[in-house]
Coordinates of N, CA and C in Angstrom, one line a residue:
M1 N 15.3 13.3 -86.3 CA 16.3 13.6 -87.3 C 16.0 12.9 -88.6
E2 N 15.5 11.7 -88.4 CA 15.2 10.8 -89.6 C 14.3 11.5 -90.6
A3 N 13.2 12.0 -90.1 CA 12.1 12.6 -90.9 C 12.7 13.8 -91.6
L4 N 13.5 14.6 -90.9 CA 14.0 15.8 -91.5 C 15.0 15.5 -92.5
A5 N 15.9 14.5 -92.3 CA 16.8 14.0 -93.3 C 16.1 13.6 -94.6
E6 N 15.1 12.8 -94.4 CA 14.3 12.4 -95.5 C 13.7 13.5 -96.3
A7 N 13.2 14.6 -95.6 CA 12.7 15.7 -96.2 C 13.8 16.5 -97.0
Y8 N 15.0 16.6 -96.5 CA 16.1 17.2 -97.2 C 16.3 16.4 -98.5
L9 N 16.4 15.1 -98.5 CA 16.6 14.3 -99.6 C 15.4 14.4 -100.6
A10 N 14.2 14.5 -100.1 CA 13.1 14.6 -101.0 C 13.1 15.9 -101.8
I11 N 13.5 17.0 -101.2 CA 13.5 18.2 -102.0 C 14.6 18.2 -103.0
Q12 N 15.7 17.5 -102.7 CA 16.8 17.4 -103.7 C 16.2 16.6 -104.9
D13 N 15.5 15.5 -104.6 CA 15.0 14.6 -105.6 C 13.9 15.4 -106.5
Q14 N 13.3 16.4 -105.9 CA 12.3 17.2 -106.7 C 13.0 18.3 -107.5
G15 N 14.3 18.4 -107.4 CA 15.0 19.3 -108.3 C 15.4 20.7 -107.7
C16 N 15.2 20.8 -106.4 CA 15.6 22.1 -105.7 C 17.1 22.3 -105.9
H17 N 17.5 23.6 -105.9 CA 18.9 23.9 -106.1 C 19.7 24.2 -104.8
N18 N 19.0 24.3 -103.7 CA 19.6 24.5 -102.4 C 18.7 24.2 -101.3
L19 N 19.3 24.1 -100.2 CA 18.5 23.8 -98.9 C 18.6 25.1 -98.1
E20 N 17.5 25.8 -97.9 CA 17.5 27.1 -97.3 C 16.9 27.0 -95.9
W21 N 17.7 27.3 -94.9 CA 17.2 27.4 -93.5 C 16.8 28.9 -93.3
V22 N 15.6 29.1 -92.9 CA 15.1 30.5 -92.7 C 14.9 30.6 -91.2
T23 N 15.6 31.5 -90.5 CA 15.5 31.8 -89.1 C 15.5 30.5 -88.3
A24 N 16.5 29.7 -88.6 CA 16.6 28.3 -88.0 C 17.4 28.3 -86.7
S25 N 17.8 29.4 -86.2 CA 18.7 29.4 -85.0 C 18.2 28.5 -83.9
P26 N 16.9 28.5 -83.5 CA 16.4 27.7 -82.4 C 16.5 26.2 -82.7
V27 N 16.7 25.8 -83.9 CA 16.7 24.3 -84.2 C 18.0 23.9 -85.0
L28 N 19.0 24.8 -84.9 CA 20.2 24.5 -85.7 C 20.9 23.1 -85.3
P29 N 20.9 22.7 -84.0 CA 21.5 21.4 -83.7 C 20.8 20.3 -84.4
Q30 N 19.5 20.4 -84.5 CA 18.7 19.3 -85.2 C 18.8 19.4 -86.7
A31 N 18.9 20.6 -87.2 CA 19.0 20.8 -88.6 C 20.4 20.3 -89.1
V32 N 21.4 20.6 -88.3 CA 22.8 20.1 -88.7 C 22.9 18.6 -88.6
A33 N 22.3 18.0 -87.5 CA 22.3 16.6 -87.4 C 21.6 15.9 -88.5
A34 N 20.4 16.4 -88.9 CA 19.7 15.8 -90.0 C 20.4 16.0 -91.3
L35 N 21.1 17.1 -91.5 CA 21.9 17.4 -92.7 C 23.1 16.4 -92.8
D36 N 23.7 16.1 -91.7 CA 24.8 15.1 -91.6 C 24.2 13.7 -92.1
L37 N 23.1 13.3 -91.5 CA 22.5 12.1 -91.9 C 22.1 12.0 -93.4
A38 N 21.5 13.1 -93.9 CA 21.1 13.1 -95.3 C 22.4 13.1 -96.2
A39 N 23.4 13.8 -95.8 CA 24.7 13.9 -96.6 C 25.2 12.5 -96.7
R40 N 25.2 11.7 -95.7 CA 25.7 10.3 -95.7 C 24.8 9.4 -96.7
R41 N 23.6 9.9 -97.0 CA 22.7 9.2 -97.9 C 22.6 9.8 -99.3
G42 N 23.5 10.8 -99.6 CA 23.6 11.4 -100.9 C 23.2 12.8 -101.1
L43 N 22.8 13.5 -100.0 CA 22.5 14.9 -100.2 C 23.7 15.7 -100.6
R44 N 23.5 16.5 -101.6 CA 24.6 17.3 -102.2 C 24.2 18.8 -102.4
L45 N 23.1 19.2 -101.8 CA 22.6 20.6 -102.0 C 23.4 21.5 -101.1
P46 N 23.7 22.7 -101.6 CA 24.4 23.7 -100.8 C 23.3 24.2 -99.8
V47 N 23.8 24.6 -98.6 CA 22.9 25.1 -97.5 C 23.0 26.6 -97.5
V48 N 21.8 27.3 -97.6 CA 21.7 28.7 -97.5 C 21.1 29.0 -96.1
H49 N 21.8 29.8 -95.3 CA 21.3 30.1 -94.0 C 20.8 31.6 -94.0
N50 N 19.5 31.7 -94.1 CA 18.8 33.0 -94.0 C 18.5 33.3 -92.6
T51 N 19.3 34.2 -92.0 CA 19.3 34.4 -90.6 C 18.9 35.8 -90.2
S52 N 18.4 35.9 -89.0 CA 18.0 37.2 -88.5 C 19.1 38.0 -87.9
S53 N 20.3 37.4 -88.0 CA 21.6 38.1 -87.6 C 21.8 38.1 -86.1
Y54 N 21.2 37.2 -85.4 CA 21.4 37.2 -83.9 C 22.3 36.1 -83.5
E55 N 22.9 35.4 -84.4 CA 23.8 34.2 -84.0 C 25.0 34.7 -83.3
L56 N 25.5 33.9 -82.4 CA 26.7 34.2 -81.7 C 27.9 33.8 -82.6
I57 N 29.1 34.4 -82.3 CA 30.3 34.1 -83.1 C 30.6 32.6 -83.0
G58 N 30.4 32.0 -81.9 CA 30.6 30.6 -81.7 C 29.7 29.7 -82.6
T59 N 28.5 30.2 -82.8 CA 27.6 29.4 -83.6 C 28.0 29.5 -85.1
L60 N 28.4 30.7 -85.5 CA 28.9 30.9 -86.9 C 30.2 30.1 -87.1
R61 N 31.0 30.0 -86.1 CA 32.2 29.1 -86.3 C 31.8 27.7 -86.4
W62 N 30.9 27.3 -85.6 CA 30.4 25.9 -85.6 C 29.8 25.5 -87.0
L63 N 29.2 26.5 -87.7 CA 28.6 26.3 -89.0 C 29.6 26.4 -90.1
E64 N 30.9 26.7 -89.9 CA 31.9 26.7 -90.9 C 31.9 25.4 -91.6
G65 N 31.9 25.4 -92.9 CA 31.9 24.1 -93.6 C 30.6 23.4 -93.8
V66 N 29.6 24.0 -93.1 CA 28.2 23.4 -93.2 C 27.4 24.3 -94.1
V67 N 27.5 25.6 -93.9 CA 26.7 26.6 -94.6 C 27.5 27.1 -95.8
S68 N 26.9 27.1 -97.0 CA 27.5 27.6 -98.2 C 27.3 29.1 -98.4
V69 N 26.1 29.6 -98.1 CA 25.8 31.0 -98.3 C 25.0 31.5 -97.0
Y70 N 25.4 32.7 -96.6 CA 24.7 33.3 -95.5 C 23.9 34.5 -96.0
L71 N 22.7 34.6 -95.6 CA 21.8 35.8 -95.9 C 21.4 36.5 -94.6
P72 N 22.2 37.3 -94.0 CA 21.9 37.9 -92.8 C 21.0 39.1 -93.1
D73 N 20.0 39.3 -92.2 CA 19.2 40.5 -92.3 C 19.8 41.7 -91.6
L74 N 19.9 42.8 -92.2 CA 20.3 44.0 -91.6 C 19.0 44.8 -91.1
K75 N 18.9 44.9 -89.8 CA 17.7 45.5 -89.3 C 17.6 47.0 -89.7
Y76 N 18.5 47.8 -89.1 CA 18.7 49.2 -89.5 C 19.9 49.7 -88.8
G77 N 20.4 50.8 -89.3 CA 21.6 51.4 -88.7 C 21.3 52.5 -87.8
A78 N 21.9 53.6 -88.0 CA 21.7 54.8 -87.2 C 20.3 55.4 -87.4
G79 N 19.9 56.2 -86.5 CA 18.5 56.8 -86.5 C 18.1 57.4 -87.8
A80 N 18.9 58.3 -88.4 CA 18.5 59.0 -89.6 C 18.3 58.0 -90.8
P81 N 19.3 57.1 -91.1 CA 19.0 56.2 -92.2 C 17.8 55.3 -91.9
A82 N 17.6 54.9 -90.7 CA 16.5 54.0 -90.4 C 15.2 54.7 -90.7
E83 N 15.1 56.0 -90.3 CA 13.9 56.8 -90.6 C 13.7 57.0 -92.1
A84 N 14.8 57.3 -92.8 CA 14.7 57.5 -94.2 C 14.4 56.2 -95.0
W85 N 15.0 55.1 -94.7 CA 14.9 53.9 -95.4 C 13.6 53.1 -95.0
G86 N 13.4 53.2 -93.7 CA 12.3 52.3 -93.2 C 11.0 53.1 -92.8
G87 N 11.1 54.4 -92.9 CA 9.9 55.1 -92.5 C 9.5 55.0 -91.1
I88 N 10.5 54.7 -90.2 CA 10.1 54.5 -88.8 C 10.5 55.8 -88.0
L89 N 10.1 55.9 -86.8 CA 10.3 57.1 -86.0 C 11.8 57.1 -85.5
S90 N 12.3 58.3 -85.4 CA 13.7 58.4 -84.9 C 13.8 57.8 -83.5
G91 N 14.9 57.2 -83.2 CA 15.1 56.6 -81.9 C 14.7 55.2 -81.9
A92 N 14.0 54.7 -82.9 CA 13.5 53.3 -82.9 C 14.5 52.4 -83.7
A93 N 15.6 53.0 -84.2 CA 16.5 52.2 -85.0 C 17.2 51.1 -84.1
Y94 N 17.6 50.1 -84.7 CA 18.4 49.0 -84.1 C 19.2 48.2 -85.1
V95 N 20.2 47.5 -84.7 CA 20.9 46.6 -85.6 C 20.9 45.3 -84.9

């Protein structure tokens, strides 16, 4: 956690405007623990969670007050829009 907390602080010192977690679901406990450590040392960056949209409701509730902005990916909707927007074959759509 120490090295990750230091990395968070370093990007803040370099002038970054936010801390963006991209598909961080497998490491969220570590990311949050490092964020807590870094916040106690002066980290003030908002957290952007760029997610693949597979988080459980419990995970999203756990992140309340931690994440400032969510960027969920919408895979595709019904078959016809998926085919039209994504150029994929019918029946291959998913959300």
